[in-house]
Amino acid sequence: MGVITPGFTGRARGGNPRLPPGQYLTEDFPVLSAGPTQRVHLDKWEFAVTTEKGEKRSWSFRELTSLPSEKFTVDIHCVTQWSKLDTRWRGVPVETLIGDLDTEADYVLAHSYGGYTTNLPLADLLDGQAWIAYEYNGKPLTPEHGGPARLLVPHLYLWKSAKWVRGLELATKDEPGFWESSGYHDYGDPWREQRYQGD
Amino acid sequence: MARTAVSGRLAWRVANLAEIRQETATARTLVFDVPGWPGHLAGQHVDVRLTAADGYTAQRSYSLAAPSDGDRLELTVQRVAGGEVSEHLTGPYAVGDPVEIRGPIGGWFVWRPTDPAPVLLVAGGSGVVPLMAMIRARRAAGSRALFRLVYSVRTPADLYYAAELRKPYAGLDVTYVYTRELPDGAPGIPRRISVATLNTASWPTDFGPTTFVCGPTAFVETVADALLALGHSPHSIRTERFGPSRD
């Protein structure tokens, strides 16, 4: 047990089993980003997947939203300790976008408009675990929350769900992204409280 | 891209409260002694963990309010109604009581005294805390980088660090924006920060300034959009937001 702070009793008990350790519930949808909100013109928006051999596939926004999409409801968890339950989205499963690309990659570096990056194991983006999401709560995803489209990987802390995503780069080597280079955990599992390096 | 040296696991350290300074009716600065503190940069934050007698814990992130000073560090905590941690830290929490702290965290929203570029700081309410750490770091280091602070609050009674900011200090200009109530005798009417405010207070883009914006989400969105409209490059604007989004 940690050091006891006299008089502190705490409040958020009752143990909601859907809350990872150290998280508290919020009804709001807080916004966290490292710089200004990116505003990308839909006409200029492009999303691309590239393989470690340089093979590339890309989609315009119209093309992306014409692909078979899924509506899904998931819980999301931010490393700054808030969690939000039952958030409703629509998007294209990452698996659909990777399709039958010829790759031996184990890792992915997600790139965003504005220069943000984050790294993930490829396996964490497949099998219905991740989407390129473009609707939230039945409406187009707002720029504040990463619109026109963001990566959504709800089983990892939300910094992995890159806002304003513009591409996924498949790679055979793991390379840390923006926050991972500044001391955040390489993987970021909320249930194991992998907030920072070494957790 | 900024890279912060990180050595191994971020350890939880025991911090003992050494001093309390009341900033406003609902905010206080907590000065801690943290033996073994590794030091930090202005703009970084820490995680604070409280543990109840039965082992229940709660942790939150708080910005550091002052630059690195040996084993000492300062946080300014705003009481949030119903805030499990903030209500304790701004209420019963007393000198001598321990908490656990780990950090420092964050290598992006930081100012380094070796950087000579002009700096614009834009604070909304309690968002002034990490920006004050930068102002104090500039002073402590004897930096001659030019600083401007635009500080938006509801009323004069909501100002943090009021006495310290009121003292003239070469190279630091402060502009106050009051959104609900002006100081006694001040001309004009309360208003929100606008493109005009920022056009007056920001540095010309060809000075190559760095801008740090910290405050509630809607405030940061407004300010960052205005700065972009004034021609600042997105890469020169660093932001920290808290609270809910506008939608």
Coordinates of C-alpha atoms in Angstrom, one line a residue:
Chain A
M1 CA 0.0 0.0 0.0
G2 CA 1.1 3.5 -0.7
V3 CA 1.7 6.3 1.9
I4 CA -1.6 7.1 3.6
T5 CA -2.7 10.7 3.3
P6 CA -4.5 11.5 6.7
G7 CA -8.1 12.4 6.3
F8 CA -8.4 11.3 2.7
T9 CA -11.3 8.9 2.2
G10 CA -11.9 9.0 -1.5
R11 CA -15.2 8.9 -3.2
A12 CA -15.2 7.1 -6.5
R13 CA -15.8 3.7 -5.0
G14 CA -18.3 1.0 -5.8
G15 CA -15.9 -0.3 -8.3
N16 CA -17.4 0.0 -11.8
P17 CA -15.9 -3.1 -13.5
R18 CA -15.7 -1.3 -16.8
L19 CA -13.3 1.3 -15.3
P20 CA -9.6 0.4 -15.6
P21 CA -7.6 1.0 -12.4
G22 CA -6.9 4.7 -11.7
Q23 CA -9.6 5.9 -14.0
Y24 CA -12.6 8.1 -13.2
L25 CA -15.8 8.4 -15.2
T26 CA -16.6 11.5 -17.1
E27 CA -19.8 12.4 -19.0
D28 CA -18.0 15.2 -20.9
F29 CA -15.7 14.5 -23.8
P30 CA -12.4 16.3 -22.9
V31 CA -10.1 17.4 -25.6
L32 CA -6.4 16.9 -25.5
S33 CA -3.9 17.7 -28.2
A34 CA -0.4 19.1 -28.3
G35 CA -1.1 22.0 -30.7
P36 CA -3.8 23.8 -32.5
T37 CA -6.8 21.8 -33.8
Q38 CA -6.0 20.7 -37.4
R39 CA -8.6 21.7 -39.9
V40 CA -8.2 19.6 -43.0
H41 CA -10.4 20.4 -46.1
L42 CA -12.3 17.4 -47.1
D43 CA -11.4 18.0 -50.8
K44 CA -7.7 17.8 -49.9
W45 CA -8.0 15.0 -47.3
E46 CA -6.2 11.8 -48.2
F47 CA -5.6 8.7 -46.1
A48 CA -2.9 6.2 -47.1
V49 CA -1.5 2.9 -46.0
T50 CA 2.1 2.1 -47.0
T51 CA 4.0 -1.1 -46.5
E52 CA 7.6 -1.6 -45.5
K53 CA 8.3 -2.3 -49.2
G54 CA 6.8 1.1 -50.3
E55 CA 3.6 -0.3 -51.7
K56 CA 0.9 2.4 -51.1
R57 CA -2.9 2.6 -51.2
S58 CA -4.8 5.7 -50.6
W59 CA -8.4 7.0 -50.3
S60 CA -10.1 10.3 -50.6
F61 CA -12.6 11.2 -48.0
R62 CA -15.4 10.2 -50.4
E63 CA -13.7 6.9 -51.2
L64 CA -13.2 6.2 -47.5
T65 CA -16.8 6.8 -46.6
S66 CA -18.0 4.7 -49.5
L67 CA -16.3 1.6 -48.0
P68 CA -18.3 -0.7 -45.9
S69 CA -18.4 0.9 -42.4
E70 CA -19.3 -0.3 -39.0
K71 CA -21.2 1.4 -36.2
F72 CA -19.7 0.5 -32.9
T73 CA -20.1 1.5 -29.2
V74 CA -17.0 1.4 -27.1
D75 CA -15.5 2.6 -23.8
I76 CA -12.5 5.0 -24.2
H77 CA -9.8 5.7 -21.7
C78 CA -7.4 8.7 -21.5
V79 CA -4.0 8.5 -19.8
T80 CA -5.0 11.7 -17.9
Q81 CA -7.3 9.4 -15.9
W82 CA -10.8 10.0 -17.4
S83 CA -12.8 7.2 -19.0
K84 CA -16.0 7.6 -21.0
L85 CA -18.4 4.7 -21.5
D86 CA -20.5 3.7 -24.4
T87 CA -19.2 6.2 -26.9
R88 CA -20.9 5.7 -30.3
W89 CA -18.9 5.9 -33.6
R90 CA -18.9 4.9 -37.2
G91 CA -15.8 4.0 -39.2
V92 CA -14.0 1.6 -41.5
P93 CA -12.2 -1.3 -39.8
V94 CA -8.5 -0.9 -40.3
E95 CA -8.5 -4.5 -41.5
T96 CA -10.5 -3.5 -44.5
L97 CA -7.9 -0.8 -45.4
I98 CA -5.0 -3.2 -45.0
G99 CA -6.8 -5.7 -47.1
D100 CA -4.5 -8.1 -48.9
L101 CA -1.5 -5.8 -48.9
D102 CA 1.7 -7.9 -49.0
T103 CA 3.4 -7.2 -45.7
E104 CA 5.5 -8.9 -43.1
A105 CA 5.3 -5.9 -40.8
D106 CA 4.6 -6.3 -37.1
Y107 CA 4.3 -2.6 -36.3
V108 CA 2.5 0.4 -37.5
L109 CA 3.3 4.1 -37.1
A110 CA 0.2 6.2 -37.5
H111 CA 0.8 9.7 -39.0
S112 CA -1.5 12.7 -38.5
Y113 CA -2.0 16.0 -40.3
G114 CA 0.1 18.4 -38.2
G115 CA 2.9 15.9 -37.7
Y116 CA 1.7 13.8 -34.7
T117 CA 2.7 10.2 -34.7
T118 CA 2.0 7.1 -32.6
N119 CA 3.2 3.5 -32.8
L120 CA 1.2 0.3 -32.3
P121 CA 1.6 -3.4 -33.0
L122 CA -0.2 -4.3 -36.2
A123 CA -2.0 -7.1 -34.5
D124 CA -3.7 -4.5 -32.3
L125 CA -5.3 -2.9 -35.3
L126 CA -6.8 -6.1 -36.8
D127 CA -9.7 -8.5 -35.9
G128 CA -12.2 -5.7 -35.2
Q129 CA -10.1 -3.9 -32.7
A130 CA -9.5 -0.6 -34.5
W131 CA -11.2 1.7 -37.0
I132 CA -10.7 4.9 -39.0
A133 CA -13.6 6.7 -37.5
Y134 CA -15.4 9.6 -39.1
E135 CA -18.7 9.9 -37.1
Y136 CA -19.2 10.4 -33.4
N137 CA -22.7 10.3 -31.9
G138 CA -24.3 10.1 -35.3
K139 CA -22.6 13.3 -36.5
P140 CA -19.5 14.0 -38.6
L141 CA -16.5 13.9 -36.3
T142 CA -15.6 17.5 -35.3
P143 CA -12.1 18.8 -35.7
E144 CA -11.6 19.1 -32.0
H145 CA -12.0 15.3 -31.7
G146 CA -9.9 14.5 -34.7
G147 CA -12.2 15.0 -37.6
P148 CA -12.6 14.5 -40.5
A149 CA -11.2 11.1 -39.4
R150 CA -9.2 9.6 -36.6
L151 CA -7.8 6.3 -35.7
L152 CA -9.7 4.6 -32.9
V153 CA -8.1 1.8 -30.9
P154 CA -10.4 1.7 -27.8
H155 CA -8.5 -1.0 -25.9
L156 CA -5.4 1.2 -25.6
Y157 CA -5.1 4.7 -24.0
L158 CA -6.5 7.3 -26.2
W159 CA -3.2 9.0 -27.3
K160 CA -2.8 5.9 -29.5
S161 CA -6.0 6.8 -31.3
A162 CA -4.4 9.4 -33.5
K163 CA -6.6 12.4 -34.3
W164 CA -6.5 13.9 -37.9
V165 CA -5.0 10.7 -39.1
R166 CA -3.6 10.7 -42.6
G167 CA -1.8 7.4 -42.9
L168 CA -0.6 4.1 -41.4
E169 CA 3.0 3.2 -42.1
L170 CA 3.6 -0.6 -41.8
A171 CA 7.1 -1.4 -40.5
T172 CA 9.1 -4.4 -39.5
K173 CA 10.7 -2.3 -36.7
D174 CA 9.0 -0.6 -33.8
E175 CA 9.7 3.2 -33.7
P176 CA 8.4 5.4 -30.9
G177 CA 5.9 8.1 -31.8
F178 CA 5.4 11.6 -30.4
W179 CA 4.4 10.9 -26.8
E180 CA 6.3 7.6 -26.7
S181 CA 9.5 9.6 -27.4
S182 CA 8.7 11.8 -24.4
G183 CA 8.4 9.1 -21.9
Y184 CA 4.9 7.6 -22.4
H185 CA 4.6 3.9 -22.5
D186 CA 5.3 2.1 -25.8
Y187 CA 2.1 0.0 -25.7
G188 CA -0.4 1.8 -23.4
D189 CA -2.8 -0.8 -22.0
P190 CA -5.2 1.0 -19.6
W191 CA -6.0 -2.3 -17.7
R192 CA -2.3 -2.6 -16.8
E193 CA -1.9 1.2 -16.2
Q194 CA 0.8 1.4 -18.8
R195 CA 1.0 5.2 -18.6
Y196 CA 4.7 5.9 -18.8
Q197 CA 7.9 4.1 -19.8
G198 CA 8.6 1.2 -17.4
D199 CA 5.0 0.9 -16.1
Chain B
M1 CA 10.8 17.1 -31.8
A2 CA 11.5 17.5 -28.1
R3 CA 12.9 14.5 -26.5
T4 CA 13.1 14.2 -22.7
A5 CA 15.6 11.9 -21.1
V6 CA 13.7 9.2 -19.2
S7 CA 15.6 6.7 -17.1
G8 CA 13.6 3.6 -16.2
R9 CA 10.4 3.6 -14.4
L10 CA 8.9 6.8 -13.1
A11 CA 9.1 6.3 -9.4
W12 CA 6.5 7.4 -7.0
R13 CA 8.1 9.5 -4.3
V14 CA 6.8 10.6 -1.0
A15 CA 6.2 14.3 -0.9
N16 CA 5.6 16.2 2.3
L17 CA 3.6 19.5 2.3
A18 CA 5.9 22.3 3.5
E19 CA 3.9 25.4 2.9
I20 CA 0.5 26.6 1.7
R21 CA -0.2 29.8 -0.1
Q22 CA -3.8 30.8 -0.7
E23 CA -4.0 32.2 -4.2
T24 CA -7.8 32.8 -4.4
A25 CA -10.8 31.8 -2.4
T26 CA -10.8 28.4 -4.2
A27 CA -7.2 27.8 -5.2
R28 CA -4.0 27.3 -3.2
T29 CA -0.4 26.7 -4.0
L30 CA 1.1 23.7 -2.3
V31 CA 4.9 23.7 -1.7
F32 CA 6.3 20.2 -1.3
D33 CA 9.6 18.7 -0.2
V34 CA 10.2 15.7 -2.4
P35 CA 13.5 14.0 -1.4
G36 CA 15.3 12.7 -4.5
W37 CA 13.4 14.8 -6.9
P38 CA 15.2 14.6 -10.3
G39 CA 14.4 18.1 -11.4
H40 CA 12.1 19.3 -14.2
L41 CA 11.5 21.8 -16.9
A42 CA 9.0 24.7 -16.8
G43 CA 5.7 23.5 -18.3
Q44 CA 5.9 19.9 -17.2
H45 CA 3.4 18.2 -14.9
V46 CA 3.3 15.5 -12.2
D47 CA 0.9 12.8 -11.1
V48 CA -0.3 13.1 -7.5
R49 CA -1.6 10.0 -5.7
L50 CA -3.7 10.1 -2.5
T51 CA -4.2 6.9 -0.5
A52 CA -7.0 6.4 2.0
A53 CA -6.6 4.3 5.2
D54 CA -8.2 1.3 3.5
G55 CA -5.8 1.4 0.6
Y56 CA -8.1 3.1 -1.9
T57 CA -6.2 5.5 -4.1
A58 CA -6.9 8.3 -6.5
Q59 CA -4.5 10.1 -8.7
R60 CA -4.6 13.3 -10.8
S61 CA -2.2 15.3 -13.0
Y62 CA -1.2 18.8 -11.9
S63 CA 1.1 21.3 -13.6
L64 CA 4.2 22.4 -11.9
A65 CA 4.0 26.1 -10.9
A66 CA 7.6 26.9 -10.4
P67 CA 10.9 25.9 -12.0
S68 CA 13.2 23.2 -10.6
D69 CA 14.6 24.1 -7.2
G70 CA 16.4 21.1 -5.6
D71 CA 13.9 18.9 -3.7
R72 CA 11.2 21.5 -3.7
L73 CA 8.3 21.7 -6.0
E74 CA 5.1 23.8 -6.2
L75 CA 1.7 23.0 -7.6
T76 CA -1.3 25.3 -7.7
V77 CA -4.6 23.4 -7.2
Q78 CA -8.0 24.8 -8.1
R79 CA -10.9 23.4 -6.2
V80 CA -13.3 21.7 -8.5
A81 CA -16.8 21.2 -7.1
G82 CA -17.1 17.4 -6.4
G83 CA -13.5 16.9 -7.3
E84 CA -12.4 13.9 -5.3
V85 CA -8.7 14.9 -5.2
S86 CA -8.9 18.7 -5.5
E87 CA -11.4 19.1 -2.7
H88 CA -9.0 17.3 -0.4
L89 CA -5.9 19.2 -1.5
T90 CA -7.7 22.6 -1.2
G91 CA -9.4 21.6 2.1
P92 CA -8.3 19.3 4.9
Y93 CA -4.9 18.7 3.5
A94 CA -2.4 20.3 5.9
V95 CA 1.3 21.0 6.3
G96 CA 3.2 17.8 7.1
D97 CA 0.7 15.5 5.4
P98 CA 2.2 13.2 2.8
V99 CA 1.1 12.4 -0.7
E100 CA 2.9 10.5 -3.4
I101 CA 4.2 12.3 -6.5
R102 CA 5.8 11.0 -9.7
G103 CA 7.2 12.8 -12.7
P104 CA 8.2 15.0 -14.3
I105 CA 5.9 14.2 -17.2
G106 CA 5.7 15.8 -20.7
G107 CA 8.5 17.0 -23.0
W108 CA 6.5 19.1 -25.4
F109 CA 4.7 21.9 -23.5
V110 CA 8.0 23.1 -22.0
W111 CA 10.2 26.2 -22.2
R112 CA 14.0 26.0 -21.9
P113 CA 15.9 29.0 -20.6
T114 CA 18.5 28.5 -23.4
D115 CA 15.9 29.3 -26.0
P116 CA 16.2 33.0 -27.0
A117 CA 13.0 33.2 -29.1
P118 CA 10.3 35.6 -27.9
V119 CA 7.5 33.9 -26.0
L120 CA 3.8 34.6 -25.9
L121 CA 1.9 33.0 -23.0
V122 CA -1.9 32.9 -23.2
A123 CA -3.6 31.7 -20.0
G124 CA -7.3 31.0 -19.4
G125 CA -8.1 30.9 -15.7
S126 CA -6.1 28.2 -13.9
G127 CA -4.2 27.5 -17.1
V128 CA -1.8 30.2 -15.9
V129 CA 0.0 27.6 -13.7
P130 CA 2.5 26.1 -16.1
L131 CA 3.0 29.5 -17.8
M132 CA 3.9 31.0 -14.4
A133 CA 6.5 28.3 -14.1
M134 CA 8.0 29.5 -17.4
I135 CA 8.0 33.2 -16.2
R136 CA 9.7 32.1 -13.0
A137 CA 12.2 30.0 -14.9
R138 CA 13.1 32.9 -17.1
R139 CA 13.7 35.1 -14.1
A140 CA 15.7 32.4 -12.2
A141 CA 17.9 31.8 -15.2
G142 CA 18.4 35.5 -16.0
S143 CA 17.1 34.8 -19.5
R144 CA 16.6 37.9 -21.7
A145 CA 14.1 36.2 -24.0
L146 CA 11.1 38.6 -24.4
F147 CA 8.0 37.4 -22.7
R148 CA 4.4 38.5 -23.0
L149 CA 1.5 37.1 -20.9
V150 CA -2.1 37.5 -21.8
Y151 CA -4.1 36.3 -18.8
S152 CA -7.9 35.9 -19.0
V153 CA -9.9 35.5 -15.8
R154 CA -13.5 36.2 -14.8
T155 CA -12.8 38.8 -12.1
P156 CA -9.8 40.4 -10.4
A157 CA -10.4 38.1 -7.4
D158 CA -9.7 35.1 -9.6
L159 CA -6.1 36.1 -10.4
Y160 CA -3.4 33.7 -9.3
Y161 CA 0.0 35.1 -8.4
A162 CA -1.4 38.6 -8.4
A163 CA 1.2 40.3 -6.2
E164 CA 4.1 38.7 -8.1
L165 CA 2.7 39.6 -11.5
R166 CA 2.0 43.2 -10.5
K167 CA 5.7 43.9 -9.8
P168 CA 7.2 45.3 -12.9
Y169 CA 9.8 43.0 -14.4
A170 CA 12.0 43.9 -17.4
G171 CA 11.2 41.9 -20.4
L172 CA 7.8 40.7 -19.3
D173 CA 4.6 42.4 -20.4
V174 CA 1.3 41.3 -18.9
T175 CA -2.2 42.0 -20.4
Y176 CA -5.2 41.1 -18.4
V177 CA -8.6 40.2 -19.9
Y178 CA -11.5 40.2 -17.5
T179 CA -14.6 38.4 -18.7
R180 CA -17.1 39.2 -15.9
E181 CA -15.9 42.0 -13.8
L182 CA -13.3 44.7 -14.2
P183 CA -11.0 46.0 -11.4
D184 CA -12.5 49.0 -9.6
G185 CA -12.2 52.2 -11.6
A186 CA -11.0 50.4 -14.8
P187 CA -12.6 51.8 -18.0
G188 CA -14.5 49.7 -20.5
I189 CA -16.6 46.6 -20.1
P190 CA -15.8 43.0 -19.4
R191 CA -15.0 41.1 -22.6
R192 CA -13.5 37.8 -23.8
I193 CA -10.2 37.4 -25.5
S194 CA -10.4 38.2 -29.2
V195 CA -8.4 38.3 -32.4
A196 CA -7.9 42.0 -31.6
T197 CA -6.4 41.3 -28.2
L198 CA -4.1 38.8 -29.7
N199 CA -3.2 41.0 -32.6
T200 CA -2.1 43.6 -30.1
A201 CA -0.4 41.3 -27.7
S202 CA 1.2 38.6 -29.9
W203 CA 4.7 38.9 -31.4
P204 CA 5.0 39.6 -35.1
T205 CA 5.3 36.2 -36.8
D206 CA 8.7 37.1 -38.4
F207 CA 10.2 37.3 -34.8
G208 CA 9.9 33.6 -34.8
P209 CA 8.0 33.5 -31.5
T210 CA 6.9 30.4 -29.6
T211 CA 3.4 30.5 -28.1
F212 CA 2.1 28.5 -25.2
V213 CA -1.6 28.4 -24.7
C214 CA -3.2 26.8 -21.6
G215 CA -6.8 26.9 -20.4
P216 CA -10.2 25.4 -20.8
T217 CA -10.8 23.6 -24.1
A218 CA -13.1 26.3 -25.7
F219 CA -10.6 29.0 -24.7
V220 CA -7.6 27.2 -26.2
E221 CA -9.5 26.5 -29.4
T222 CA -10.5 30.2 -29.7
V223 CA -7.0 31.4 -29.0
A224 CA -5.2 28.9 -31.3
D225 CA -7.6 29.6 -34.2
A226 CA -7.1 33.4 -33.7
L227 CA -3.3 32.9 -33.8
L228 CA -3.5 30.8 -36.9
A229 CA -5.7 33.5 -38.5
L230 CA -3.0 36.1 -37.6
G231 CA -0.5 34.0 -39.5
H232 CA 1.3 32.1 -36.8
S233 CA 2.5 28.7 -37.9
P234 CA 0.8 25.7 -36.3
H235 CA 4.2 24.4 -35.2
S236 CA 4.9 27.5 -33.2
I237 CA 1.8 27.1 -31.1
R238 CA 1.8 24.6 -28.2
T239 CA -1.3 23.9 -26.3
E240 CA -2.6 22.4 -23.1
R241 CA -6.4 22.0 -22.7
F242 CA -8.5 20.9 -19.8
G243 CA -12.3 20.4 -19.3
P244 CA -15.0 19.4 -21.8
S245 CA -15.3 20.2 -25.5
R246 CA -17.8 22.7 -26.9
D247 CA -20.0 20.1 -28.4

